[in-house]
Amino acid sequence: MTDEIKTHRAIAIDGPAASGKSTIAKKLAQHLGLIMVNSGAMYRAVTHQILEEKIDPTNHPAVIQALTDMELVGGIDPETSTSTISINGQLLTHQLRTQQVNQHVSPVATIPEVRQCLVDMQRAYLQHHDLVMEGRDIGTVVFPETPYKIYINASEEIRAARRSKDGESDAVAKRDQQDSSRKSSPLKIADGATVIDSSNLTVEQTLEATLQALQQQGWESPPFSTESPISNLNS
Ligand code: CDP
């Protein structure tokens, strides 16, 4: 019997907080019929659990011990084809976007042991699926070999405005500063990534620019035909 080797493809979408990358990653995955994996949700889930357990996020040995003790499970919601995350049997959703989590997630994400554990989870998705994954280090660390890399940016003012429009209290500039300056897998533009500034673009325009960039990077799939439902984006 021969082993069947199947290679799946990853599209990496990176960028700073509230740059629009989650929205684009979701639309892109829907458009191309891929699953969408939100890596930030994993860092948020660990942070939520640490706070629940009243552990000081800056106490690295305690965070690492808690991570070892928690049962962290990544899945896929079959209805939406997007990633899910549960800890100790509890599916986490709205708990991931609280002000407390926003405030503490970046320090937790600086811990190399936390990153290694979550990067392993992120890579595991590719064993079974073609996917779009969004985060900070997807093109640089998680899937550096993928030719399909997009970096979505937007001005600081626009990003802060988008976040407050979503009703979230989130110091995006501070989080970006922490994410870009950390030693372990800092946020930066991956080699070969196409940078798209979404400051003055609509979601549709950003998606269109992303699709064009992917095509230039060699992505081939039927959605690039003229029949692609790009106009059907606001759902
Ligand atoms: O949605 P938003 O851009 O606000 O953030 P997110 O993608 O949910 O990520 C939350 C935090 O997790 C980031 O500020 C980073 O500190 C961390 N993160 C990371 O370090 N690496 C990733 N691949 C994804 C998120």
Coordinates of C-alpha atoms and ligand atoms in Angstrom, one line a residue, residues 14-19 21-22 38-41 43-44 96-97 102 105-107 109-110 115 122 134-138 142 163 168 170 172 175-176 178-179 182 184-185, ligand 1:
D14 CA -1.2 39.3 8.3
G15 CA -1.5 42.8 9.5
P16 CA -2.0 45.1 12.6
A17 CA -5.1 45.3 14.8
A18 CA -8.3 46.4 13.1
S19 CA -6.7 46.6 9.7
K21 CA -7.8 41.4 7.8
S22 CA -10.4 39.3 9.6
N38 CA -8.4 32.9 13.0
S39 CA -5.1 32.5 14.8
G40 CA -5.7 35.6 17.0
A41 CA -8.7 33.8 18.6
Y43 CA -4.1 33.8 21.7
R44 CA -7.3 35.4 23.0
L96 CA -12.6 36.4 23.3
R97 CA -13.4 40.1 22.6
N102 CA -7.9 43.1 24.5
V105 CA -3.5 39.4 24.9
S106 CA -0.3 41.0 23.5
P107 CA 1.8 40.3 26.6
A109 CA 1.5 36.4 22.9
T110 CA 5.1 37.4 23.6
R115 CA 3.5 30.7 20.6
Q122 CA -2.3 26.3 13.5
E134 CA -5.1 35.4 9.5
G135 CA -2.8 36.7 12.2
R136 CA 0.5 38.4 12.8
D137 CA 3.1 35.8 11.9
I138 CA 1.4 33.6 9.4
V142 CA 3.5 29.6 10.6
R163 CA -12.6 49.4 16.4
E168 CA -14.9 47.7 21.4
D170 CA -9.2 48.4 22.4
V172 CA -4.9 49.3 19.0
R175 CA -1.2 46.5 21.0
D176 CA 0.6 47.1 17.6
Q178 CA 3.8 45.4 21.6
D179 CA 3.2 43.0 18.7
R182 CA 8.4 41.6 20.7
S184 CA 9.4 36.2 19.4
S185 CA 7.7 36.3 16.0
Ligands
CDP1 O1 -8.6 41.1 15.6 P1 -7.4 41.9 16.0 O2 -6.5 42.3 14.9 O3 -7.6 42.9 17.0 O4 -6.5 40.9 16.8 P2 -6.4 39.3 16.8 O5 -6.0 38.9 15.4 O6 -7.6 38.7 17.4 O7 -5.1 39.1 17.7 C1 -5.1 39.4 19.1 C2 -3.6 39.5 19.5 O8 -3.1 38.1 19.5 C3 -2.7 40.3 18.7 O9 -2.7 41.7 19.2 C4 -1.3 39.6 19.0 O10 -0.8 40.0 20.2 C5 -1.7 38.2 19.1 N1 -1.5 37.4 17.9 C6 -0.2 37.0 17.6 O11 0.7 37.3 18.3 N2 0.0 36.2 16.5 C7 -1.0 35.8 15.7 N3 -0.7 35.0 14.7 C8 -2.3 36.3 15.9 C9 -2.5 37.1 17.0

